[in-house]
Coordinates of C-alpha atoms and ligand atoms in Angstrom, one line a residue:
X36 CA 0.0 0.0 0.0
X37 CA 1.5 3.4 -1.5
X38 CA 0.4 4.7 2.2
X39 CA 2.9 2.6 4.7
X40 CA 5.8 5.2 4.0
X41 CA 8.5 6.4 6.9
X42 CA 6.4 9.8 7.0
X43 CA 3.3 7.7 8.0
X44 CA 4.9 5.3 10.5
X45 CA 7.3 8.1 12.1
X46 CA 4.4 10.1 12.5
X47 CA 1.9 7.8 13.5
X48 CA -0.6 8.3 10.6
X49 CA -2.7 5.9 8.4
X50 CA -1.9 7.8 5.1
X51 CA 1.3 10.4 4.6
X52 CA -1.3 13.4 4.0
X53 CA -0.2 16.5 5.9
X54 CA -2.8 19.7 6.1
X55 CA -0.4 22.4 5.7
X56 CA -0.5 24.4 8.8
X57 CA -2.4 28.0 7.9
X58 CA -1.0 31.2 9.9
X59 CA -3.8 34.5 9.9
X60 CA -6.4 32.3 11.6
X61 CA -7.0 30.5 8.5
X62 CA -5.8 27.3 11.0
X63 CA -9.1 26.0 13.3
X64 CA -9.2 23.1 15.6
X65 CA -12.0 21.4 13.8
X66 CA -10.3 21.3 10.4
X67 CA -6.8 19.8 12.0
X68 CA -8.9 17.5 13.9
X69 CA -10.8 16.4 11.2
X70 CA -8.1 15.8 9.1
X71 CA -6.3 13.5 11.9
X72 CA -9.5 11.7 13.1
X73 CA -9.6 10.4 8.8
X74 CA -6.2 9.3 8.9
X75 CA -4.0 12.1 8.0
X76 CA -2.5 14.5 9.7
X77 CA -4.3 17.7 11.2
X78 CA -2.4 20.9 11.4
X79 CA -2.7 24.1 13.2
X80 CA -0.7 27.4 12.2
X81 CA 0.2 29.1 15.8
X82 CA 2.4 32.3 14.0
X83 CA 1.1 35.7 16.0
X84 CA -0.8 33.5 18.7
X85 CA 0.2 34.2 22.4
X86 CA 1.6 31.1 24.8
X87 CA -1.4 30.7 26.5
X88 CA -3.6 30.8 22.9
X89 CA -0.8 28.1 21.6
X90 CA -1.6 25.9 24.8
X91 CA -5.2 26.0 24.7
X92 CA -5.4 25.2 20.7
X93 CA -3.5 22.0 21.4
X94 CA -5.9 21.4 24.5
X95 CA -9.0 22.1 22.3
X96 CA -7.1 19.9 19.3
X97 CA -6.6 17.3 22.0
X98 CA -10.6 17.2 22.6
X99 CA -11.5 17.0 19.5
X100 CA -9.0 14.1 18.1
X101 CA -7.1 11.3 19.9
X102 CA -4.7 10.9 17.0
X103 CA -1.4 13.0 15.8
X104 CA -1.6 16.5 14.8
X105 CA 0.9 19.2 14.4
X106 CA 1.5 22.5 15.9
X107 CA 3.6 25.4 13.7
X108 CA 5.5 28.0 14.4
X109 CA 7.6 30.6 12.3
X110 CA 11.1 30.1 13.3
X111 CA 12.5 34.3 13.3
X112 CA 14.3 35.5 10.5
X113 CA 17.3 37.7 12.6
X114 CA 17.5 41.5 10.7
X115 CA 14.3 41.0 9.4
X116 CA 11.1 40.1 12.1
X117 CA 13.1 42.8 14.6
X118 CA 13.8 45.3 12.1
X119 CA 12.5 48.9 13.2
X120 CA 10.1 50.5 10.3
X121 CA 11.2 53.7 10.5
X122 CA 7.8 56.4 10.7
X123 CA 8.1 57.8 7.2
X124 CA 8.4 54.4 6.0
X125 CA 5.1 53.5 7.7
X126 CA 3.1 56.6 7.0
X127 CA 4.1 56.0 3.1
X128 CA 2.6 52.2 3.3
X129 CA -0.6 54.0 5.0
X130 CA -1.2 56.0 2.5
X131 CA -1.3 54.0 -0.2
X132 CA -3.9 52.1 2.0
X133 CA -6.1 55.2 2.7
X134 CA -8.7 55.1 -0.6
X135 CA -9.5 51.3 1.0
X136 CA -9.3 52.3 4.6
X137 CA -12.2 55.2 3.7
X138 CA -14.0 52.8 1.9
X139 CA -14.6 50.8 4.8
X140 CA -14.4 53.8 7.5
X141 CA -11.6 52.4 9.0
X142 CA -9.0 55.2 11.0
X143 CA -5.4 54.6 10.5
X144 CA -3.9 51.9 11.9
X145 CA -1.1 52.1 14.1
X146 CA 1.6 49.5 14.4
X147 CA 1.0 47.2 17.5
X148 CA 4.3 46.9 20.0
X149 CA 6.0 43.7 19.0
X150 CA 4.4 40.1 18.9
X151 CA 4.8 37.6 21.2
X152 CA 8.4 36.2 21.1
X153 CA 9.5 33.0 19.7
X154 CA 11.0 31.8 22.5
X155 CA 8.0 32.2 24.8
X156 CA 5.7 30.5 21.9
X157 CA 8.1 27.7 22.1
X158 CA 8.1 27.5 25.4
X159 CA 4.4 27.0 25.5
X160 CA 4.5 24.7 22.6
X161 CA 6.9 22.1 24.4
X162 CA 4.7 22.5 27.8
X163 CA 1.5 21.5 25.6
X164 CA 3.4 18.8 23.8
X165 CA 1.5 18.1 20.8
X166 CA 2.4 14.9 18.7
X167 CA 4.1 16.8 15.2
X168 CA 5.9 20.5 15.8
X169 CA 6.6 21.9 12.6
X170 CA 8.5 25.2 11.5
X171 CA 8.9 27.4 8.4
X172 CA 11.0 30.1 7.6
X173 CA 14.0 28.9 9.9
X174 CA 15.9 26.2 11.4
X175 CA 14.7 25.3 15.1
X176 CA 18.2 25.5 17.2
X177 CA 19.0 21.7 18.0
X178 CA 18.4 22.1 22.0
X179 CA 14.8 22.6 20.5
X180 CA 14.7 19.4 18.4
X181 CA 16.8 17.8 21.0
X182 CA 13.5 18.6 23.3
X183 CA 11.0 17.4 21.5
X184 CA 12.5 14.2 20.2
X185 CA 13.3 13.7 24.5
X186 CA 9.2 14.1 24.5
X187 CA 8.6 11.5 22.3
X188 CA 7.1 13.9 19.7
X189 CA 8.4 14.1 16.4
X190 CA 9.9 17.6 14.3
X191 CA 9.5 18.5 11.1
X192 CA 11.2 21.6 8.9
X193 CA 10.4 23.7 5.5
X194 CA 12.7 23.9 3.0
X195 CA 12.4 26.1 -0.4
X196 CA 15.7 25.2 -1.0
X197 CA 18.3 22.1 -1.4
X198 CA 20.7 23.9 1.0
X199 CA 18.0 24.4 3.7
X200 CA 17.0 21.0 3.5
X201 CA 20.6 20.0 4.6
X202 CA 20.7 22.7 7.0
X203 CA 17.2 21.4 8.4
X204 CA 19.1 17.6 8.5
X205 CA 21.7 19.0 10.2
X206 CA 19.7 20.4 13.0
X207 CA 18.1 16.7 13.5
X208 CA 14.7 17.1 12.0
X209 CA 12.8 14.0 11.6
X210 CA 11.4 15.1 8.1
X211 CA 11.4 17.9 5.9
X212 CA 8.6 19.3 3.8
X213 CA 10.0 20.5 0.6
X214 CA 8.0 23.4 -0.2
X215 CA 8.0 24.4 -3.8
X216 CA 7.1 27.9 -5.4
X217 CA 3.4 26.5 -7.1
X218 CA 2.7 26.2 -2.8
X219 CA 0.2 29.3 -1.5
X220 CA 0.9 31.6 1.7
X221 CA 4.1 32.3 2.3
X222 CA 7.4 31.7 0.7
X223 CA 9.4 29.8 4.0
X224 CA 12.8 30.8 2.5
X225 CA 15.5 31.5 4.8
X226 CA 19.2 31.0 3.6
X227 CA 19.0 33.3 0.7
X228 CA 16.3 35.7 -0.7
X229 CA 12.9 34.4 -2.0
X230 CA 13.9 35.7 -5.4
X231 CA 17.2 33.3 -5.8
X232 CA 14.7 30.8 -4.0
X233 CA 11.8 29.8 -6.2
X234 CA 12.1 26.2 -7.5
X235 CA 8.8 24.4 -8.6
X236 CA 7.7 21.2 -6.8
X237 CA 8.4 19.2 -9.9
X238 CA 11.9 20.3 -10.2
X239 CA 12.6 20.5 -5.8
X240 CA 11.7 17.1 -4.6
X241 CA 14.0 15.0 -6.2
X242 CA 16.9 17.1 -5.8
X243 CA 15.9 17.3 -1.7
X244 CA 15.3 13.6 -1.6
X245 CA 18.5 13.1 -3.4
X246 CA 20.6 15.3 -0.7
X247 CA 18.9 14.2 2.5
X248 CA 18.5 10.9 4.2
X249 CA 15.3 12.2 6.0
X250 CA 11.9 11.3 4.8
X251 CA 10.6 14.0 2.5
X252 CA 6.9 15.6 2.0
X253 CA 6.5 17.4 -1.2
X254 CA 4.3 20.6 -1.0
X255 CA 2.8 23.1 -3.4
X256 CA 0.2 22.2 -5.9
X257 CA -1.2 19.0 -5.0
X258 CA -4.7 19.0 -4.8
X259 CA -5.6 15.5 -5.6
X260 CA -4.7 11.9 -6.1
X261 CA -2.7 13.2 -9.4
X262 CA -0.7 15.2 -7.2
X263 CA 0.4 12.5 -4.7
X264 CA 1.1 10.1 -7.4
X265 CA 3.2 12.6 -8.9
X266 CA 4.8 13.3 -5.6
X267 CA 5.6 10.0 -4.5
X268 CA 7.3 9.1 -8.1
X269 CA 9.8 12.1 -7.6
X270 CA 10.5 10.0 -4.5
X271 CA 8.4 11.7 -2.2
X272 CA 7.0 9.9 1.0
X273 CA 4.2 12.1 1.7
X274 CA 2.2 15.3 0.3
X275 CA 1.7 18.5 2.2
X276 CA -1.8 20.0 1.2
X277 CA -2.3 23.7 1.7
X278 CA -4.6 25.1 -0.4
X279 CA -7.6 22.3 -1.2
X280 CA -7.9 21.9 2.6
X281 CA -8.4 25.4 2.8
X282 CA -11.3 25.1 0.5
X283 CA -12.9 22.8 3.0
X284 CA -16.0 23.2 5.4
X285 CA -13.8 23.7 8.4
X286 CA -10.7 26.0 7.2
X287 CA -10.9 29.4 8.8
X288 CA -10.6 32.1 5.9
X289 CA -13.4 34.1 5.2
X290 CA -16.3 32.5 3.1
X291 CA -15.3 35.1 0.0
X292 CA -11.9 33.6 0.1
X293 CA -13.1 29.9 0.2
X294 CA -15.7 30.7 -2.7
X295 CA -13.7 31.9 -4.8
X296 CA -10.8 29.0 -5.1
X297 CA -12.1 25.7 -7.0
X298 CA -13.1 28.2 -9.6
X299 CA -11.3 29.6 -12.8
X300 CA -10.6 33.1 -11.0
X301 CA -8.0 30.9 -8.5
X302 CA -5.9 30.5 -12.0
X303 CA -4.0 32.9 -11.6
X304 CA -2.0 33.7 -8.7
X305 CA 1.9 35.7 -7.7
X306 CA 4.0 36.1 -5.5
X307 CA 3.8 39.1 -3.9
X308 CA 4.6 41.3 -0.5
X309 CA 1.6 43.7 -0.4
X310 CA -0.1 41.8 2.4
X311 CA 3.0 41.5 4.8
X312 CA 5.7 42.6 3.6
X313 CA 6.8 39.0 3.2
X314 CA 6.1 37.0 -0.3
X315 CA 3.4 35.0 0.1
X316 CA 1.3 33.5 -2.8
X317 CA -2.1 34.5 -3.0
X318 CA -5.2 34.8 -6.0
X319 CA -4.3 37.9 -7.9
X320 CA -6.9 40.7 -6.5
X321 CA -7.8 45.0 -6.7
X322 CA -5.9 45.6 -3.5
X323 CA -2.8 42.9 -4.7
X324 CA -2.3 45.4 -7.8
X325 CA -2.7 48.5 -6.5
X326 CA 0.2 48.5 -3.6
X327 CA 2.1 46.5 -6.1
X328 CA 2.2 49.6 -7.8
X329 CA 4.4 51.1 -5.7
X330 CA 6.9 48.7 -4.5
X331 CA 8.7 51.0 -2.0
X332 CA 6.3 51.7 0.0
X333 CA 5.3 48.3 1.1
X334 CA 7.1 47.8 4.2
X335 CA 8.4 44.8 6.2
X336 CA 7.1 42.2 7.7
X337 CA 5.2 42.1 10.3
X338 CA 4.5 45.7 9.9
X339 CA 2.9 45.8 6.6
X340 CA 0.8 42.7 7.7
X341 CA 0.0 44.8 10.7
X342 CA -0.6 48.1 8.8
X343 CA -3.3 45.9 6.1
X344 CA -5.0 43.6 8.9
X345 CA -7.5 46.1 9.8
X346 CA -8.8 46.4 6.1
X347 CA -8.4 42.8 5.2
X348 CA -10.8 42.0 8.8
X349 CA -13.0 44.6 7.2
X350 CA -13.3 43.3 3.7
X351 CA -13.7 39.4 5.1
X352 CA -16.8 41.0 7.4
X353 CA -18.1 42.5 4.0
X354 CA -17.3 39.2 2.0
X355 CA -15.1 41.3 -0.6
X356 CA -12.8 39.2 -1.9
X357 CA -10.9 41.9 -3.8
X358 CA -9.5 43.6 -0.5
X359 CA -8.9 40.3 1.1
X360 CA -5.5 38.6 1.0
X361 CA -6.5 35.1 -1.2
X362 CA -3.5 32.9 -0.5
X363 CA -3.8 30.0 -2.5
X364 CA -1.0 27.7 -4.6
X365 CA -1.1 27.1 -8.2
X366 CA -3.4 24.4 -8.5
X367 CA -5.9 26.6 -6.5
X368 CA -8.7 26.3 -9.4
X369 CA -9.1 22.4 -8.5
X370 CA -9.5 22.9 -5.0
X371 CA -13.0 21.6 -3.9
X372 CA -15.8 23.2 -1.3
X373 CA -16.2 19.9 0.4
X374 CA -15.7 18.9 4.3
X375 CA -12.3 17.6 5.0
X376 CA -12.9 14.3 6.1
X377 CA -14.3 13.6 2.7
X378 CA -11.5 15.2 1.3
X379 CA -9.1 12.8 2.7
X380 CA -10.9 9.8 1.8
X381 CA -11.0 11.3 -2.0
X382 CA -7.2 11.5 -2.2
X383 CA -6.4 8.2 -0.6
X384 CA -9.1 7.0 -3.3
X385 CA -7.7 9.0 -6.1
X386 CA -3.9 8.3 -5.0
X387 CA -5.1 4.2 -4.8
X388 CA -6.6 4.5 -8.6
X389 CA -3.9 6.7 -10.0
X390 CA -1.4 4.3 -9.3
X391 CA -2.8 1.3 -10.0
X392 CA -3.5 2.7 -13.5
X393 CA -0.3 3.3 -13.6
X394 CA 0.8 0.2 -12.4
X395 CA -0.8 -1.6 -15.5
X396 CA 1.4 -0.2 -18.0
X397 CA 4.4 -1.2 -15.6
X398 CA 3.9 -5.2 -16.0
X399 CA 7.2 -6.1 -14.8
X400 CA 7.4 -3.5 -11.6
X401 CA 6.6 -5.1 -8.5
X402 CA 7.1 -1.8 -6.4
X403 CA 4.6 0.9 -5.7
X404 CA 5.8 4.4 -5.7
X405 CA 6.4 6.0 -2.2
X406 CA 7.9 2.6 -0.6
X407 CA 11.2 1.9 0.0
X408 CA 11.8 -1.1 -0.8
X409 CA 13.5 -4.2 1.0
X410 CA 15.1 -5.8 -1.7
X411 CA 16.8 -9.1 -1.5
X412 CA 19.6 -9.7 -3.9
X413 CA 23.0 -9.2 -5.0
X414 CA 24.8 -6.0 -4.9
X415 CA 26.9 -4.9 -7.6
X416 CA 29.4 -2.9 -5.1
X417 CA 31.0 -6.5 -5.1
X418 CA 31.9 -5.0 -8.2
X419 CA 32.6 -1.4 -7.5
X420 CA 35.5 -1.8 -4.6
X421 CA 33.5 -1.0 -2.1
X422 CA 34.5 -4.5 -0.5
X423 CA 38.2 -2.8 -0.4
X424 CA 39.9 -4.7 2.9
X425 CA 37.5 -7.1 2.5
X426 CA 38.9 -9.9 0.5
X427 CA 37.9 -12.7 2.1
X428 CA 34.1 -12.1 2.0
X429 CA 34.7 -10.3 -1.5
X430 CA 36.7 -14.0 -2.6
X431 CA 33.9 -16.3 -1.0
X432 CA 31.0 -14.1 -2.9
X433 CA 33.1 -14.5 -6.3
X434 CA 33.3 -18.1 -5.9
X435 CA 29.9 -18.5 -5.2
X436 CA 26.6 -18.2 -6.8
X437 CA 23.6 -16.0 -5.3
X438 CA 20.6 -16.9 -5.3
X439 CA 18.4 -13.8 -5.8
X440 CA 15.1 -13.6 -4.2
X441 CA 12.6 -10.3 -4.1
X442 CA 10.9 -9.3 -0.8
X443 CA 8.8 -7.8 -3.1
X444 CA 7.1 -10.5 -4.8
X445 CA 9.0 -13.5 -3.7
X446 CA 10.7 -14.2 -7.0
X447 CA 13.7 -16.2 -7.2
X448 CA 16.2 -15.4 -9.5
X449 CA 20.1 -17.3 -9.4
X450 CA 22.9 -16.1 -10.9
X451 CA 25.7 -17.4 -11.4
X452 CA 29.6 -16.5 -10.4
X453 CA 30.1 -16.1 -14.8
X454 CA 27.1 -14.1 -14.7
X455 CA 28.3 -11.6 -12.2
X456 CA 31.6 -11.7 -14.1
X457 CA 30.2 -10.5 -16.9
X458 CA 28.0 -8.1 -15.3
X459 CA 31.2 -6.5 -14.1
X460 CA 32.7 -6.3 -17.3
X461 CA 30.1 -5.2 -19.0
X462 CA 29.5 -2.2 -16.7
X463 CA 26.4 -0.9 -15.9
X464 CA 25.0 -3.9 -15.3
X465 CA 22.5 -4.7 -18.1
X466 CA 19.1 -3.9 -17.3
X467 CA 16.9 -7.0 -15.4
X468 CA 20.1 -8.8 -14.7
X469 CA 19.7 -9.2 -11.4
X470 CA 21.9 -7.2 -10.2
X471 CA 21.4 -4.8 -7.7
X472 CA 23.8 -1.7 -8.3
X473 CA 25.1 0.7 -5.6
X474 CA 27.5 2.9 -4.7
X475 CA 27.5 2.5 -0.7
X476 CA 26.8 0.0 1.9
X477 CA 26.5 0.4 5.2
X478 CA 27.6 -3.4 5.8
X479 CA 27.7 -7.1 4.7
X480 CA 28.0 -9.7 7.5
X481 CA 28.7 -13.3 6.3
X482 CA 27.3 -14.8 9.0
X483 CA 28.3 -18.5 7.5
X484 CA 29.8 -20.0 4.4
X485 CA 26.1 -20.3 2.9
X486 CA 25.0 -16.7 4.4
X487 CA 26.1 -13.5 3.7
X488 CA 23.3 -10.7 5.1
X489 CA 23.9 -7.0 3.6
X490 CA 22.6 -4.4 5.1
X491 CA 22.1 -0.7 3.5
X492 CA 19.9 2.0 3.8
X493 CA 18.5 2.9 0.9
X494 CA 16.9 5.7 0.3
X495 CA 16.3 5.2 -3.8
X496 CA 13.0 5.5 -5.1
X497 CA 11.8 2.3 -6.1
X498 CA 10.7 3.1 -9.9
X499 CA 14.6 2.4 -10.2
X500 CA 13.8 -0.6 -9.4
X501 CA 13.0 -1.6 -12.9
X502 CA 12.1 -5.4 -12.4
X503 CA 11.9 -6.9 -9.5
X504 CA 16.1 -6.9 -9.3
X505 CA 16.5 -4.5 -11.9
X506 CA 19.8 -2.8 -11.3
X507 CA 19.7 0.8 -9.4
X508 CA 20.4 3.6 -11.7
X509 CA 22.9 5.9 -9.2
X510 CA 24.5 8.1 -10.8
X511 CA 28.6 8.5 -9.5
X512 CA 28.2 10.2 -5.9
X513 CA 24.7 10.9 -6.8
X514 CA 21.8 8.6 -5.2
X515 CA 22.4 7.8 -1.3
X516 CA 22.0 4.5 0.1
X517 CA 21.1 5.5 3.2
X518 CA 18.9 2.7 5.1
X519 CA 16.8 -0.3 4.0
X520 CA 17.7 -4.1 4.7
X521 CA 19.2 -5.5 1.4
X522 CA 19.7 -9.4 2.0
X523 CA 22.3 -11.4 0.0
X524 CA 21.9 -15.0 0.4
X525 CA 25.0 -16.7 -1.4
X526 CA 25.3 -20.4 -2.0
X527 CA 28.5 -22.3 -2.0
X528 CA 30.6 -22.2 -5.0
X529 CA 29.3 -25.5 -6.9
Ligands
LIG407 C1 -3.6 30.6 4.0 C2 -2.3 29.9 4.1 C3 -1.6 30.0 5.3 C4 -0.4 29.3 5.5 N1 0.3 29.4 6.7 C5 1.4 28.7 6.9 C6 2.1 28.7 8.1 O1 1.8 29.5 9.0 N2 3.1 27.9 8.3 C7 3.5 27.0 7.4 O2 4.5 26.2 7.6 N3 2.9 26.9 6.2 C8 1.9 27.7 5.9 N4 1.2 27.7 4.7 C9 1.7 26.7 3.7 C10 0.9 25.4 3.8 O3 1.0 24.8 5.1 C11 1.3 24.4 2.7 O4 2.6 24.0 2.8 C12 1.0 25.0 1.3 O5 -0.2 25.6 1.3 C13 1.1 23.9 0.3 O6 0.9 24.3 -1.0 P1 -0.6 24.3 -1.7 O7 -1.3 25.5 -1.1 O8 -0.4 24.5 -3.1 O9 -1.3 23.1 -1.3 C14 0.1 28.4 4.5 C15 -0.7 28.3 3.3 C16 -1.8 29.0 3.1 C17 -2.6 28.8 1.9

């Protein structure tokens, strides 16, 4: 089942479906409870909420679900979430808000004293405990992962980025949600601006799942089973889902936003600062264009956010979508205004019939996208030195022939000491030869003369599997093996 991936079993989850986490009180308790209670996982966006609002969302999420759901935070940018807005600066962003701000009778807005801290959101997030904390825009400080792994509750970063993703290993996540640019809200970037940062799901996920060992989710554009097929062939093990749960009966935004995706208006959509003063992805609207206009005088984050909130409450009270801020991914227009329970039963449905259609014009691959695979058979690093120092075991397996055998399907396969000979001669392997071809190993164990037991991690995709012991396509210093049982049974030379 496409489902059982290390995403769902480290988390605790019957299918790897995340619901993106949604900041501006687009989050409720119902929606990331709903979501959990159907098998995926809930999520709650706690950005701007104070410690005692983060601890009694988790309370109230607690009520309302007995499974896993996540809590998110905004990890601080330094220089930027700090930064002073100096009062000409502000009074310029004002008044290119003013012919809205009439409209609606609203009196200028001042910008509020700071938000609550990090720190102290923290804080109250580890004293509350939830099952999943997740961050964007930053890389939680290790004491922090540290602490919640020493709760038993599991971490999970944002990368835009190849180089965050590493960074986000680095700091000991337990998985990393690659977000790419099609995603909606806002761009999680952190290492280097948004602008050098904008890689499209299609073309991120493999690259992260090639330069990380942690399990990867794919974001940004998914809406349906199409989209988690497609994510767990670029080696994906599960799909974060922003925008189509926002869509749903339970999401938070304001009815005029939720009306208006799952409709040919949600087409188009851009990346822009007008809202916040940080790029976030949203349905193009009136307001959108007008303070795009003038670049300048959109200020930072969080003051610009500050500076539009009280026209954006106004517009959502009025139902005017045009003054809103619509954040929605690319795939917005296929977003549907169902409940989200029923939405997570359509994707596991969609994601089941997808594959299996695909899986008929794939007659001789036994694997199913989003698994990695145990494989059983020989492994061509016999070939490729890697059993340097070794010579004994490397002189036994050369005089011997293996008998193959898939954990996959159970087929056997034996090939003989010739064959492997000229296997190695004829490098690459030929394709369907048997041969399993890799470039590390974490270790072989001949346990007797009959036995030898390798054992690697592996974290290739298995659609390089090509039959059941096709070789593995890995590129020099490219694919990782990083951790799956690979078993070698080899016979006695005859
Ligand atoms: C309204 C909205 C608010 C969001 N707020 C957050 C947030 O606070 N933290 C976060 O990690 N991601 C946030 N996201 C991103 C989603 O969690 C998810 O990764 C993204 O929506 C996936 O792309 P999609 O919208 O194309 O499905 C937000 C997305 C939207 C649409």
């Amino acid at each position: 089942m496409w489902a059982s991936t290390r995403v769902s079993r480290t988390i605790g989850v019957a299918y790897p479906i995340l619901q993106g986490p949604f900041g501006g009180r687009h989050s409720t308790a119902a929606l990331a409870a709903a979501v959990s209670n159907a098998g995926g996982l809930g999520g709650f966006g706690a950005v701007g909420l104070e410690p005692e609002d983060i601890e009694q969302v988790v309370a109230d999420i607690r009520e309302r679900t007995r499974n896993a759901f996540a809590v998110n935070l905004w990890v601080p940018i330094a220089g930027q979430d700090d930064a002073e807005v100096p009062a000409q600066a502000a009074e310029r962003a004002v008044a290119r808000l003013r012919p809205f701000l009439t409209e609606y009778g609203i009196a200028t807005p001042s910008l509020p004293a700071t938000g609550p801290p990090f720190h102290q959101q923290i804080e109250a997030l580890l004293r509350a405990s939830p099952p999943v904390f997740s961050f964007v825009m930053g890389v939680p400080e290790r004491a922090i992962v540290d602490e919640i792994r020493r709760r038993g509750a599991k971490s999970i970063g944002t990368a835009t980025t190849v180089d965050e993703a590493v960074a986000l290993q680095a700091a000991g996540v337990d998985i990393i949600v690659a977000s790419g640019s099609d995603a909606g809200g806002h761009r999680g970037s952190f290492l280097t601006s948004v602008d050098r940062s904008l890689v499209g799901t299609m073309s991120l996920v493999p690259q992260i799942v090639d330069a990380v060992d942690v399990p990867i989710v794919a974001a940004g554009g998914i809406v349906d089973g199409r989209g988690i097929a497609a994510a767990l062939a670029l080696g994906a093990e599960g799909v974060q889902i922003g925008t189509a749960f926002l869509a749903t009966s339970e999401s938070g935004a304001p009815a005029a936003h939720k009306s208006l995706l799952g409709t040919p208006r949600a087409r188009t959509t851009r990346i822009t600062r007008a809202f916040t003063g940080r790029h976030a992805r949203g349905v193009e609207n009136t307001l959108m264009l007008a303070l795009e206009e003038h670049p300048d005088d959109i200020v930072s984050y969080p003051a610009q956010s500050d500076l539009t909130l009280p026209l954006r409450r106004a517009a959502a009270r009025a139902g005017r979508a045009e003054h809103l801020a619509l954040w929605a991914g690319q795939a917005a227009a296929l977003a549907r205004p169902i409940g989200a329970a029923d939405l997570v039963s359509a994707l596991v449905n969609e994601t089941t019939s997808v594959l299996e259609r695909a899986g008929r014009h794939r007659a001789h691959d036994h694997t199913r996208p989003g698994e990695t695979r145990a494989i059983t058979g020989v492994i061509q690093l016999y070939f490729d030195g890697l059993y340097e120092g070794d010579t004994e075991k490397l002189a036994r397996a050369f005089h011997s022939t293996a008998r193959l055998y898939s954990l996959n399907d159970g087929a056997v396969q034996e090939v003989t000491r010739d064959a492997w000979l000229a296997a190695v001669a004829g490098r690459p392997a030929p394709k369907a030869s048997g041969l399993a071809r890799t470039d590390r190993i974490v270790s072989i164990e001949v346990t007797d003369d009959a036995l030898a037991t390798a054992t690697a991690e592996c974290s290739i995709h298995p659609r390089y599997f090509v039959d059941h012991l096709a070789f593995l396509k890995i590129p020099e210093h490219g694919w990782q093996i990083v951790a799956k049982a690979f078993r070698t049974e080899v016979m006695p030379a005859v």
